[in-house]
PDB file of C-alpha atoms in Angstrom:
ATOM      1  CA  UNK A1386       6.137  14.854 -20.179  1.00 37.00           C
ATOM      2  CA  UNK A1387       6.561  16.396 -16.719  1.00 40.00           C
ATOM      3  CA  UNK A1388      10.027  18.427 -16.031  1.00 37.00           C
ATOM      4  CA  UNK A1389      11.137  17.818 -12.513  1.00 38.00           C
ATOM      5  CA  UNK A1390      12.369  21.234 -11.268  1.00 34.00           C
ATOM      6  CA  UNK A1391      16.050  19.473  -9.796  1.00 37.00           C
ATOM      7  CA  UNK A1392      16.789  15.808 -11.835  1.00 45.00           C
ATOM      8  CA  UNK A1393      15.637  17.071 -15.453  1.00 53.00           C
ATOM      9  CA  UNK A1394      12.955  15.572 -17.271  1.00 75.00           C
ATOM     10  CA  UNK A1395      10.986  11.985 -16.729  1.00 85.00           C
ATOM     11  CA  UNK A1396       7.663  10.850 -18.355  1.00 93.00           C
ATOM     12  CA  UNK A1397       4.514   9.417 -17.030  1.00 95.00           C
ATOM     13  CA  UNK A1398       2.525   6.927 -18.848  1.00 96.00           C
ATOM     14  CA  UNK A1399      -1.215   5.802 -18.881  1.00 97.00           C
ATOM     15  CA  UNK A1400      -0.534   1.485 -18.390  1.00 98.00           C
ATOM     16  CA  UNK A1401      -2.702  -1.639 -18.042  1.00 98.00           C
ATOM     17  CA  UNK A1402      -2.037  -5.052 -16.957  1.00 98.00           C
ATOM     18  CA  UNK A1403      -4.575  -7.998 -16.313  1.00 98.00           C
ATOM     19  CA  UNK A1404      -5.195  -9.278 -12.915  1.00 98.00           C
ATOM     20  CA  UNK A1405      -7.462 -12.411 -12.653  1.00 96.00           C
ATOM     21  CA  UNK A1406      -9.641 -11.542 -15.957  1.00 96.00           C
ATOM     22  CA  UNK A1407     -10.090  -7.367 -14.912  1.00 98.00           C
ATOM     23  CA  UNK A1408      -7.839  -4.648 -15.845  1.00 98.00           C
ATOM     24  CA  UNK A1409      -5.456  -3.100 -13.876  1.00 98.00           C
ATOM     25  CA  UNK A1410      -4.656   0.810 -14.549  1.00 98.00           C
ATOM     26  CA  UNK A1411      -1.019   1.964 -13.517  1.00 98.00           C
ATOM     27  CA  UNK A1412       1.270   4.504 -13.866  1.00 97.00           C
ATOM     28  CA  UNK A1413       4.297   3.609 -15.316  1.00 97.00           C
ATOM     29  CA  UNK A1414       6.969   6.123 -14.325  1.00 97.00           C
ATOM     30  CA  UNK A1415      10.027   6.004 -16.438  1.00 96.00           C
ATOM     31  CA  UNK A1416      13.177   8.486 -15.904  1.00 96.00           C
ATOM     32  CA  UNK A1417      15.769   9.388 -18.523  1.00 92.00           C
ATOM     33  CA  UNK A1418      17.739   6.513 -18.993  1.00 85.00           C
ATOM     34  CA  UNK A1419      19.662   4.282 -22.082  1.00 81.00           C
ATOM     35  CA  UNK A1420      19.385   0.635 -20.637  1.00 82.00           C
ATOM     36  CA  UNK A1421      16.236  -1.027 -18.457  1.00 96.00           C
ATOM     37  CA  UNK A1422      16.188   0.346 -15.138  1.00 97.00           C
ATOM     38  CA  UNK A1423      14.933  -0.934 -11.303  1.00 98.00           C
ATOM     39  CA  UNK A1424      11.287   0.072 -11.013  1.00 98.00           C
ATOM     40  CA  UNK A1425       9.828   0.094  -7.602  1.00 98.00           C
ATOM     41  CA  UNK A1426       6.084  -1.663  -8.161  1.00 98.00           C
ATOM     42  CA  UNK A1427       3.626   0.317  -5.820  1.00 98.00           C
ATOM     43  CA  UNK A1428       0.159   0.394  -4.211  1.00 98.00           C
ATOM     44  CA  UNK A1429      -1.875   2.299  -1.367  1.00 98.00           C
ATOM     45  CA  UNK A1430      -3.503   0.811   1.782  1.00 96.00           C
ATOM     46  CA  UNK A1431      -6.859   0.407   3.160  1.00 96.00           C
ATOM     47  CA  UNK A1432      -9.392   1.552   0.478  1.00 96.00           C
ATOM     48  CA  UNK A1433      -7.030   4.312  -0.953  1.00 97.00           C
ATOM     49  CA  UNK A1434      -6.415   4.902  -4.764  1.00 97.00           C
ATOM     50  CA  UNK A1435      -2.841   5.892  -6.624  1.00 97.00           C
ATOM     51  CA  UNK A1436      -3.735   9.765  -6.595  1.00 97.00           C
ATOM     52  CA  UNK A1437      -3.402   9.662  -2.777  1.00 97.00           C
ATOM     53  CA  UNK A1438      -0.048  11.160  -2.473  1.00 96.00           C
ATOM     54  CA  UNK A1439       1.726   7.816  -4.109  1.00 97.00           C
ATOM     55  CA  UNK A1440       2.874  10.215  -7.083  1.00 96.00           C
ATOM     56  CA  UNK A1441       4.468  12.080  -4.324  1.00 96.00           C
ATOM     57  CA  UNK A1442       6.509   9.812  -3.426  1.00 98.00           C
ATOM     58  CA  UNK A1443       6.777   8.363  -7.029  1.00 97.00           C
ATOM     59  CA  UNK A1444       8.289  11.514  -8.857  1.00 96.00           C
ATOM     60  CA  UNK A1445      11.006  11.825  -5.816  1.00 96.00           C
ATOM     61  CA  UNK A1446      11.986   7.900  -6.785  1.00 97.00           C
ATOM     62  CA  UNK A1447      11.866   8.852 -10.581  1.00 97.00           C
ATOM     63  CA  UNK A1448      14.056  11.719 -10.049  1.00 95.00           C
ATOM     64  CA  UNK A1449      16.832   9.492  -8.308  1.00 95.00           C
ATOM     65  CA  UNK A1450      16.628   7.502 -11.589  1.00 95.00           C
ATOM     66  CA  UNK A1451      14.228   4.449 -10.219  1.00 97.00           C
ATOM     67  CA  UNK A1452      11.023   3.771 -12.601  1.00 97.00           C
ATOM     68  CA  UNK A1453       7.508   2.936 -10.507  1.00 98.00           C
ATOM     69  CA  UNK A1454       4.781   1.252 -11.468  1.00 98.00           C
ATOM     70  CA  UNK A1455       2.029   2.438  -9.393  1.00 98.00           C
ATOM     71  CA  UNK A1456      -1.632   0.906  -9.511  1.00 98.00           C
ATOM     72  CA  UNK A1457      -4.915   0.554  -8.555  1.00 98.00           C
ATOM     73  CA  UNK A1458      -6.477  -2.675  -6.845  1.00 98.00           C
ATOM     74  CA  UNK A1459      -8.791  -4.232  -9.069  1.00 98.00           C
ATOM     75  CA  UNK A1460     -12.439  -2.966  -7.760  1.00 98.00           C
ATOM     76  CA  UNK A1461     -10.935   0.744  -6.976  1.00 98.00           C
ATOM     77  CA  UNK A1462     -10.293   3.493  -8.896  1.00 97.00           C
ATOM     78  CA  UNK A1463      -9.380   3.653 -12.237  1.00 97.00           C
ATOM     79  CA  UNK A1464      -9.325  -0.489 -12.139  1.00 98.00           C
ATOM     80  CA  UNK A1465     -12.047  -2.738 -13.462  1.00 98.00           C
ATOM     81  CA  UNK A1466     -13.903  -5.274 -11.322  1.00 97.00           C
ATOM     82  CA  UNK A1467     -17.250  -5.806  -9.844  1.00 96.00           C
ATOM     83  CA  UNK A1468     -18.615  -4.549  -7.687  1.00 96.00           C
ATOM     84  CA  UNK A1469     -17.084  -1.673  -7.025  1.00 97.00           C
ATOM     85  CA  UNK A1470     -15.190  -1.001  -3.870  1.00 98.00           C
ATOM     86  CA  UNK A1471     -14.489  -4.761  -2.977  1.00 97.00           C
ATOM     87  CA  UNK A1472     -11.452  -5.163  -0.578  1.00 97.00           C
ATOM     88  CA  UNK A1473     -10.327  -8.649  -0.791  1.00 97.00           C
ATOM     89  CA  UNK A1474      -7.054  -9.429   0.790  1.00 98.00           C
ATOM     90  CA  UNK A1475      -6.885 -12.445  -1.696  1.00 97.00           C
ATOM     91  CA  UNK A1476      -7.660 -10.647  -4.565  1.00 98.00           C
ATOM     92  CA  UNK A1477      -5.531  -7.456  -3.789  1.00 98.00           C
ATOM     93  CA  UNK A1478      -2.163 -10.420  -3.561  1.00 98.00           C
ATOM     94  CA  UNK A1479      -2.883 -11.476  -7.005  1.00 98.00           C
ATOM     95  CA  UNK A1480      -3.094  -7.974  -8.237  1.00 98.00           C
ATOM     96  CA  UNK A1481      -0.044  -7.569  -6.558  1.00 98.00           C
ATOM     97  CA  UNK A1482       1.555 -10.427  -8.197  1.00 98.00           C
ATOM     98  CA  UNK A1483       0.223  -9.679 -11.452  1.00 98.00           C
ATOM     99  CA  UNK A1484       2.363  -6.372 -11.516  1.00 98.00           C
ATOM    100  CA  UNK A1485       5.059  -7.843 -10.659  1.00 98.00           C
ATOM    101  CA  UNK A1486       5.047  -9.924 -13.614  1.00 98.00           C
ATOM    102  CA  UNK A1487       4.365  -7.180 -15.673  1.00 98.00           C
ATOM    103  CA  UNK A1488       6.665  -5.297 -14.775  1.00 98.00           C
ATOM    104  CA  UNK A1489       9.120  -7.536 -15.640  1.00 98.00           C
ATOM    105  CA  UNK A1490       7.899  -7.809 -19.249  1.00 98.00           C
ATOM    106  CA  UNK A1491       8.551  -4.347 -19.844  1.00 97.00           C
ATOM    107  CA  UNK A1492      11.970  -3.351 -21.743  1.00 95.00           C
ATOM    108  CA  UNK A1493      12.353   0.144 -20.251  1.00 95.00           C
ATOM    109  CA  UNK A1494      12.731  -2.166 -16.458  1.00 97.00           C
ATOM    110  CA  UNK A1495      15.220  -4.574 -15.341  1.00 97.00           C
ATOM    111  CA  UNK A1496      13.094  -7.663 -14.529  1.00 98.00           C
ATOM    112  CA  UNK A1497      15.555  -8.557 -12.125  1.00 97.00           C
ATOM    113  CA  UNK A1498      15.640  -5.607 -10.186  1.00 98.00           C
ATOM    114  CA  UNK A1499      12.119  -5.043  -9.196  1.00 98.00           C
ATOM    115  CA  UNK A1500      11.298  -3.527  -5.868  1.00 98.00           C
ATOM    116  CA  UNK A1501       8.109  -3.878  -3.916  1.00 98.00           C
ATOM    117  CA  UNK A1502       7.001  -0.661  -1.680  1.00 98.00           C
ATOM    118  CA  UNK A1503       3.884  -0.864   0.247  1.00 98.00           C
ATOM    119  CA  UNK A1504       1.734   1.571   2.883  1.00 98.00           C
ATOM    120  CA  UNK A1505      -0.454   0.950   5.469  1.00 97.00           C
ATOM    121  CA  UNK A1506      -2.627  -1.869   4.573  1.00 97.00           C
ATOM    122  CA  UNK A1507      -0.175  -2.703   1.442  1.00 98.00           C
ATOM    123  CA  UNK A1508       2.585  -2.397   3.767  1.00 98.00           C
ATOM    124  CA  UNK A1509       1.234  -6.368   4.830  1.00 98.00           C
ATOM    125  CA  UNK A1510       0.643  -7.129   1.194  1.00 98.00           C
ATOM    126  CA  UNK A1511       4.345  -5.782   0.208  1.00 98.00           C
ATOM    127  CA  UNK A1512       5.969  -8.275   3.285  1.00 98.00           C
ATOM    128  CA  UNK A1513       3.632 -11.267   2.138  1.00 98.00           C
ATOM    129  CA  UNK A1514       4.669 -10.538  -1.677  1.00 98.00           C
ATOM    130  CA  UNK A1515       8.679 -10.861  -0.428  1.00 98.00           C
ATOM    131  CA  UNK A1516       8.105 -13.708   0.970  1.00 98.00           C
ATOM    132  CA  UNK A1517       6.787 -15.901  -1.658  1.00 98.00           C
ATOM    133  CA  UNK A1518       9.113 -13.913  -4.356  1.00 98.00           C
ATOM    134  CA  UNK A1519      13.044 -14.247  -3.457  1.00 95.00           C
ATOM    135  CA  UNK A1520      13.883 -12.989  -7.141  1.00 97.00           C
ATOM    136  CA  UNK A1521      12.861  -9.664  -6.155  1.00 98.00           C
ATOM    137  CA  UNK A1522      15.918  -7.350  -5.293  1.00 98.00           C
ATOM    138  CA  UNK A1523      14.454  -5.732  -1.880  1.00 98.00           C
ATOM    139  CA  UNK A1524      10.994  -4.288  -0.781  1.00 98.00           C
ATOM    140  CA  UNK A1525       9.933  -1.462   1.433  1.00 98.00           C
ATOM    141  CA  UNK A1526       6.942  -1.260   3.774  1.00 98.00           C
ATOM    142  CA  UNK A1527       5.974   1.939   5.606  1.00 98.00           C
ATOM    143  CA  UNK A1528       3.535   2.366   8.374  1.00 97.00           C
ATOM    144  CA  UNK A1529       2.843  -1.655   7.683  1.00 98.00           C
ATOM    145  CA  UNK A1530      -0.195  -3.174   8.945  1.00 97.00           C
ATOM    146  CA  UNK A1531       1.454  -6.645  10.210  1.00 97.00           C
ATOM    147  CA  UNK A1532      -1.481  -7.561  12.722  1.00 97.00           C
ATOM    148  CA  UNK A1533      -5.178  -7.755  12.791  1.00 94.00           C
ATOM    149  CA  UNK A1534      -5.435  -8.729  16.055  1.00 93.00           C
ATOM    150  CA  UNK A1535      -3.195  -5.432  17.103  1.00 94.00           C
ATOM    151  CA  UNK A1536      -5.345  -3.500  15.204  1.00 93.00           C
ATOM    152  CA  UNK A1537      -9.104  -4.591  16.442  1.00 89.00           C
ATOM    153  CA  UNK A1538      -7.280  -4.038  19.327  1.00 89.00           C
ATOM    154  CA  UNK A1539      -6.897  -0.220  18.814  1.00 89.00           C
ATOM    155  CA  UNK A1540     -10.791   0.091  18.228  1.00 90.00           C
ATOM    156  CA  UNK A1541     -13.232   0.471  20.434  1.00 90.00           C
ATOM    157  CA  UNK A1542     -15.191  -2.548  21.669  1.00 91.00           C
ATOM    158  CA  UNK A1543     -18.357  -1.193  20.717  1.00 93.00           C
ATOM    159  CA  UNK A1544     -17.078   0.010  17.470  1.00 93.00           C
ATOM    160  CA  UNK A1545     -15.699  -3.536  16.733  1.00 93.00           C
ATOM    161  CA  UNK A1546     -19.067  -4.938  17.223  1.00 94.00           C
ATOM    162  CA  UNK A1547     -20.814  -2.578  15.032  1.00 94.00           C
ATOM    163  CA  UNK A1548     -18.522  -3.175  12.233  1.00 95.00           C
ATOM    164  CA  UNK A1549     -19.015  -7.350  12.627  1.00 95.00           C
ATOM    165  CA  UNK A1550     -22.984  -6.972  12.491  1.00 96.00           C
ATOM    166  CA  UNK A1551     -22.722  -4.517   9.293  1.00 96.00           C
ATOM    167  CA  UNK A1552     -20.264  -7.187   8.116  1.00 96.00           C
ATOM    168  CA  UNK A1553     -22.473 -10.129   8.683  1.00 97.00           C
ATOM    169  CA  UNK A1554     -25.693  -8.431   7.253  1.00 96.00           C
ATOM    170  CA  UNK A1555     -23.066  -7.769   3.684  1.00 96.00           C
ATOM    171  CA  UNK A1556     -21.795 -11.409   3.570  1.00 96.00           C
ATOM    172  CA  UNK A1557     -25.965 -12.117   3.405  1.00 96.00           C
ATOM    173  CA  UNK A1558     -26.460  -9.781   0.500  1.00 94.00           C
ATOM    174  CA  UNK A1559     -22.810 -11.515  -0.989  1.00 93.00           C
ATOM    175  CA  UNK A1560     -25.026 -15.248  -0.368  1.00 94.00           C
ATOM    176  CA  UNK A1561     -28.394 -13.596  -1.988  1.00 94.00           C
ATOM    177  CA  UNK A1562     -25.998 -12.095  -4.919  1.00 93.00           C
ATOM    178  CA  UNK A1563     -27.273  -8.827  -3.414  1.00 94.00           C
ATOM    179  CA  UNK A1564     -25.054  -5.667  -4.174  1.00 94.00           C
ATOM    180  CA  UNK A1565     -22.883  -5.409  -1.065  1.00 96.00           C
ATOM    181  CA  UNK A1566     -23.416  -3.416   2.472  1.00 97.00           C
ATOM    182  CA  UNK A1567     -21.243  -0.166   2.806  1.00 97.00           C
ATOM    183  CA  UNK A1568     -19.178   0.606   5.580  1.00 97.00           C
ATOM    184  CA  UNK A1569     -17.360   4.107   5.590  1.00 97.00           C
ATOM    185  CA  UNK A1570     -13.192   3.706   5.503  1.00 96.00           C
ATOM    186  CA  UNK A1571     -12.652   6.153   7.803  1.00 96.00           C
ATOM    187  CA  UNK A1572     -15.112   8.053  10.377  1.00 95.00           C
ATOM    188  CA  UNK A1573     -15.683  10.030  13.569  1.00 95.00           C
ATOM    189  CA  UNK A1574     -14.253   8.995  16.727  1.00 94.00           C
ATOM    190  CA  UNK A1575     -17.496   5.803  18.050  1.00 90.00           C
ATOM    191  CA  UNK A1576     -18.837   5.618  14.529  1.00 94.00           C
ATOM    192  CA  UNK A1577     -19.160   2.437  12.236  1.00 95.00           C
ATOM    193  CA  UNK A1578     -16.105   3.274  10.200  1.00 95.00           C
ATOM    194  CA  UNK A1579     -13.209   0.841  10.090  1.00 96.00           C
ATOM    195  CA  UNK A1580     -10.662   3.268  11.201  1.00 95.00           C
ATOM    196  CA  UNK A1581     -11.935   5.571  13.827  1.00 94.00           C
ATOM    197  CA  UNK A1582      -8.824   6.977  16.094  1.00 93.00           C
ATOM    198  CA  UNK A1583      -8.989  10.719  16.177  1.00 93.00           C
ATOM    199  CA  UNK A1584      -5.953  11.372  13.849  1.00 94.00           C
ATOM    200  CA  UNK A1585      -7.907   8.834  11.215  1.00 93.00           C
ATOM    201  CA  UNK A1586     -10.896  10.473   9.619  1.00 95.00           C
ATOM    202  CA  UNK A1587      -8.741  14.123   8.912  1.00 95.00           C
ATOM    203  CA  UNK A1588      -5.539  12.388   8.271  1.00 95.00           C
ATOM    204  CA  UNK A1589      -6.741  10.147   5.712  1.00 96.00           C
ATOM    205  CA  UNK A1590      -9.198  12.465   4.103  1.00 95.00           C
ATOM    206  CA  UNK A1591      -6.619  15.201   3.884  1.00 95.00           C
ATOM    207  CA  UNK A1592      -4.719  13.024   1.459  1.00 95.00           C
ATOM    208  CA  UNK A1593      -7.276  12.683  -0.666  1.00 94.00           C
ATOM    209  CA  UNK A1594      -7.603  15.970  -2.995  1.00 90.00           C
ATOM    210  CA  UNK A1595      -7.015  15.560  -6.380  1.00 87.00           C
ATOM    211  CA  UNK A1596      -8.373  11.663  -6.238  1.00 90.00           C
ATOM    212  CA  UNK A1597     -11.646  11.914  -7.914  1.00 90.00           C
ATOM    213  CA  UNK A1598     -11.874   8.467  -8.058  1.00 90.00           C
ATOM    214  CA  UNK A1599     -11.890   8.281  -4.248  1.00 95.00           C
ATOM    215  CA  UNK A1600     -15.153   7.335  -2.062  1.00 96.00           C
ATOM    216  CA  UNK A1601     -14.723   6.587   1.733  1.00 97.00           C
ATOM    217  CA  UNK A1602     -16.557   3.386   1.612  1.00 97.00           C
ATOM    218  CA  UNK A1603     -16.074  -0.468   1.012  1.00 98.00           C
ATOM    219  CA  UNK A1604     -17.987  -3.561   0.933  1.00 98.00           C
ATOM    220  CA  UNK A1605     -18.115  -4.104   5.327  1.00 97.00           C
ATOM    221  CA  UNK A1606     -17.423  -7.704   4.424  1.00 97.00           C
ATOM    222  CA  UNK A1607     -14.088  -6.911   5.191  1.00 97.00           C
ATOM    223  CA  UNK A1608     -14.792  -5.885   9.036  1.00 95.00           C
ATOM    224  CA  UNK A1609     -14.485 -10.094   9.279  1.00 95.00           C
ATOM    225  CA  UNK A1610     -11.080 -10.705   7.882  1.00 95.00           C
ATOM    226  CA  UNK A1611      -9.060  -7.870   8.874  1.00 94.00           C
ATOM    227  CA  UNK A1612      -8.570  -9.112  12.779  1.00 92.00           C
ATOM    228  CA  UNK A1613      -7.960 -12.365  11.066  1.00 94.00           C
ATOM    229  CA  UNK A1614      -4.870 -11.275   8.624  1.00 96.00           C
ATOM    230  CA  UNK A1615      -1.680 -11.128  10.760  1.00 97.00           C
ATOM    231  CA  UNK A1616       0.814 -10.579   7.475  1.00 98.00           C
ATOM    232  CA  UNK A1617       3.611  -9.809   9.841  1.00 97.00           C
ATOM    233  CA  UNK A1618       4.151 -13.350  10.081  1.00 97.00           C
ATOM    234  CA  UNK A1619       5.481 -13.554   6.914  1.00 98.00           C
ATOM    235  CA  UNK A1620       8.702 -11.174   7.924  1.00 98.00           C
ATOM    236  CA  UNK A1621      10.506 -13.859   8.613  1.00 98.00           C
ATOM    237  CA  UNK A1622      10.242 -15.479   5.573  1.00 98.00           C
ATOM    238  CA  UNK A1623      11.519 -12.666   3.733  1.00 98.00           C
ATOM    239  CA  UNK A1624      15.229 -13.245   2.204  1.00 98.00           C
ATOM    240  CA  UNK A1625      15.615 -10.028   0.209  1.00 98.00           C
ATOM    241  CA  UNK A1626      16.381  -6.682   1.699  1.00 98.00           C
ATOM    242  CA  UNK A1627      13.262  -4.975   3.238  1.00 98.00           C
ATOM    243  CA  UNK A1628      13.274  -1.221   4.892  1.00 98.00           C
ATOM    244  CA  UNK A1629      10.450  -1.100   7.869  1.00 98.00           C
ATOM    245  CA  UNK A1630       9.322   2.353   8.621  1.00 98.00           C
ATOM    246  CA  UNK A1631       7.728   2.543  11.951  1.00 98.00           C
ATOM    247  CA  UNK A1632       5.179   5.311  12.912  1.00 97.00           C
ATOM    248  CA  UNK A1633       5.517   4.951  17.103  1.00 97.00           C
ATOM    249  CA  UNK A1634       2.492   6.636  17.269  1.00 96.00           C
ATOM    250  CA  UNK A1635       0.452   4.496  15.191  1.00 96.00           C
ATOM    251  CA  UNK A1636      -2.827   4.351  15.549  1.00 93.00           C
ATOM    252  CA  UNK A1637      -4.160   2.357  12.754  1.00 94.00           C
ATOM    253  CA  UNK A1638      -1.133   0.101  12.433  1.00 95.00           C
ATOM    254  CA  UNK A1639       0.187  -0.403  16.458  1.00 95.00           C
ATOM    255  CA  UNK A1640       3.794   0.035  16.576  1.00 97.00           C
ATOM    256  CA  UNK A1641       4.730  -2.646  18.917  1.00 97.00           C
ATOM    257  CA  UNK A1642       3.227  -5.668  17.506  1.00 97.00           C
ATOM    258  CA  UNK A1643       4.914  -4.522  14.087  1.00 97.00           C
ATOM    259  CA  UNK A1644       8.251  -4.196  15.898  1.00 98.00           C
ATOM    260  CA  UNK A1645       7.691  -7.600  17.084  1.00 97.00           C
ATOM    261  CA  UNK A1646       6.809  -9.175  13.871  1.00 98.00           C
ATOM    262  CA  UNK A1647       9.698  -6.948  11.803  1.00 97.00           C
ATOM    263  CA  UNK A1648      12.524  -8.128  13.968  1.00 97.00           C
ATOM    264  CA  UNK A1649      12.524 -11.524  12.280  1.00 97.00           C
ATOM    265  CA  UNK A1650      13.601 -10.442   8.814  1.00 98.00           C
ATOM    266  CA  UNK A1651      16.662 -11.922   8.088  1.00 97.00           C
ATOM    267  CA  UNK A1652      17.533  -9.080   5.863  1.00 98.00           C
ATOM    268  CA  UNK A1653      15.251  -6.446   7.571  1.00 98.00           C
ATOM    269  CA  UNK A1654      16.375  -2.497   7.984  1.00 98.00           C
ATOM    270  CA  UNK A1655      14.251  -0.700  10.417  1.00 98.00           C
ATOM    271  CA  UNK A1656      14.066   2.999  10.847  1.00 98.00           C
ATOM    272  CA  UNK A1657      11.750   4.687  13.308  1.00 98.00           C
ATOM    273  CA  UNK A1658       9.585   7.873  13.031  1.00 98.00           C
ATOM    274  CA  UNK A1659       7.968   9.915  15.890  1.00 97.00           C
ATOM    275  CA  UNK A1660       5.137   9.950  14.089  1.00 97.00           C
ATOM    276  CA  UNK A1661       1.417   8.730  13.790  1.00 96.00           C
ATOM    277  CA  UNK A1662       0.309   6.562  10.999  1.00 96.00           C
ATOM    278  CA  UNK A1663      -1.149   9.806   8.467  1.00 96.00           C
ATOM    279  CA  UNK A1664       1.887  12.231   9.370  1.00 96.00           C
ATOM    280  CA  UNK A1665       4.183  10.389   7.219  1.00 95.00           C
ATOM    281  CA  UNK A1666       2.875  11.245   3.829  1.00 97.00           C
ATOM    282  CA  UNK A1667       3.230  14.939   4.180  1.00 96.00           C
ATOM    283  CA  UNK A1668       5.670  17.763   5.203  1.00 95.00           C
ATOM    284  CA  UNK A1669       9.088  16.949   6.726  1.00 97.00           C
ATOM    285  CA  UNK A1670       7.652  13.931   8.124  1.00 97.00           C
ATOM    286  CA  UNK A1671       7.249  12.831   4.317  1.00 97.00           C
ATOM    287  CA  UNK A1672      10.557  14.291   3.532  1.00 97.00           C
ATOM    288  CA  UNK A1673      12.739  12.134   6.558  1.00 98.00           C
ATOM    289  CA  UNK A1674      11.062   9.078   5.610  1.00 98.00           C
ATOM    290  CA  UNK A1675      11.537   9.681   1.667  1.00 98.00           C
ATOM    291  CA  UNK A1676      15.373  10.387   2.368  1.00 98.00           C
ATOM    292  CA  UNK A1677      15.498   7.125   4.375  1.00 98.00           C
ATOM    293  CA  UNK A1678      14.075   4.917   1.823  1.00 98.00           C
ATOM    294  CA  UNK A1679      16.259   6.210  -1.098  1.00 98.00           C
ATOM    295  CA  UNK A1680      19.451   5.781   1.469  1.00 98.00           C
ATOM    296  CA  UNK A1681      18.109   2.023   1.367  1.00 98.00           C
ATOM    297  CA  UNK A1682      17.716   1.730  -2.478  1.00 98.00           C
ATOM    298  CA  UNK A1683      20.494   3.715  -3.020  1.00 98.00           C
ATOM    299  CA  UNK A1684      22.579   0.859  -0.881  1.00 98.00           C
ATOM    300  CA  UNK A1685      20.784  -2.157  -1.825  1.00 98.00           C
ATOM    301  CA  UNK A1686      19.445  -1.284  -5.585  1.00 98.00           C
ATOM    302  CA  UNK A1687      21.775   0.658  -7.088  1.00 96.00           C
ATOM    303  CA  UNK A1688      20.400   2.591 -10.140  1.00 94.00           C
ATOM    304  CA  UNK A1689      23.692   1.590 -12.160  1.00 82.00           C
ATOM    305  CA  UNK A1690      23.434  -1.770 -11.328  1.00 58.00           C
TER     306      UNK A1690
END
């Protein structure tokens, strides 16, 4: 059991839940509570893993009396799958789907009060989960990716091109049932990394410390289907609640095109951050946006029900 030093006690717990035929690991964050409670069901972005300051954010939920459920993608971290660091949109929606259901299996949780937050890269797969789930009570995405093109856009031609060839030569090996070609997650500014802006190699790395499950790499087949994934699109098919936390300095995820996209939510909250897209997992930047997203659960989600 961990003690948190203002709300009292809450306890962590080691879970599973199948995806597809692999095995999911979570943790299942429960606070002190008689009756089942809302649990906000949570997962990282672009190649990340849970350890990657999603406790963080986790024990500050838990201590306002909301359980989380907080995985890995199958293929990462503590998750099964093969091979290993294989980032399939497709794949990552079902896992995504799959804790949803479990979570509402669970008797600590209210199966009718389940929340969805997303970051980055899950940020998309939190607004596409809304949309095709209107029994879920709100969601939350923060620093969303909403639009491939938006985002190729942000790279560097020559950068863009290097990532397709490195993706074309691992979609050969994937035909040849060859083990796939790497690509590095994040890099220097002109290398073959799929996010290169200057903030992204040191901003993402820095959150990575105390993730030994963590490698910068995935299979590059992905370099063809992220400028092809505009989740965004799905805002406006979203009929629960949904918070939008905006990074205007976004490098990875461009702020405008997400505005654009965000707008449509019939239900949408949006609350800006002078920020760029790393800042807002640490220090007060972490602490404004934490604040904000409890105001909106607080509101919409009420821990007494």
């Amino acid at each position: 059991m961990s003690i948190d030093e203002t709300s009292g006690p809450w306890t962590r717990l080691d879970v599973s839940f199948t995806s597809d035929g692999d095995t999911c690991a979570a943790w299942l964050y429960l606070p002190p509570a008689d009756g089942p409670v809302p649990v906000i069901v949570m997962a990282h972005g672009l190649g990340a893993v849970r350890e990657m300051r999603l406790d963080a954010f986790a024990e500050r939920f838990t201590a306002a009396g909301y359980a989380c459920l907080v995985f890995d993608y199958r293929h990462f971290g503590a998750s099964g799958g093969q091979p290993r660091q294989l980032l399939d949109i497709g794949r990552q929606l079902v896992d995504w789907r799959a804790a949803v259901a479990y979570a509402r299996t669970r008797p600590e949780l209210d199966p009718d009060r389940v929340v969805v937050w997303g970051t980055s890269f899950s940020g998309g797969h939190a607004i596409v989960t809304a949309a095709a789930d209107d029994r879920l009570a709100a969601a939350i995405a923060q620093c969303p990716f909403t639009d491939g093109f938006a985002s190729l856009r942000a790279i560097e031609p020559r950068t863009v091109a290097k990532i397709s060839a490195r993706a074309v030569r691992d979609v050969a090996r994937r035909l040849r049932r060859r083990p796939p070609v790497m690509i590095a997650t994040s890099g220097p500014v002109g290398s073959t990394a799929l996010m290169t802006a200057p903030d992204a190699m040191d901003g993402y790395l820095a959150l990575t410390p105390g993730a030994p499950t963590f490698s910068n790499q995935v299979a590059a087949r992905i370099g063809l289907a992220i400028g092809l994934h505009f989740p965004g699109r799905s805002a406006a098919k979203v009929t629960v609640p949904i918070l939008y936390c905006v990074c205007d300095r976004d490098s990875v995820a461009p702020a405008p095109a997400t505005l654009r996209h965000v707008a449509k939510s019939p239900r949408g909250e949006i609350r800006r951050y002078d920020e760029g897209h790393f800042d807002i997992y640490v220090d007060e930047a972490f602490e404004q946006v934490v604040t904000d997203q409890l105001d909106f659960l607080r509101r919409h989600v009420p821990v007494a029900g």
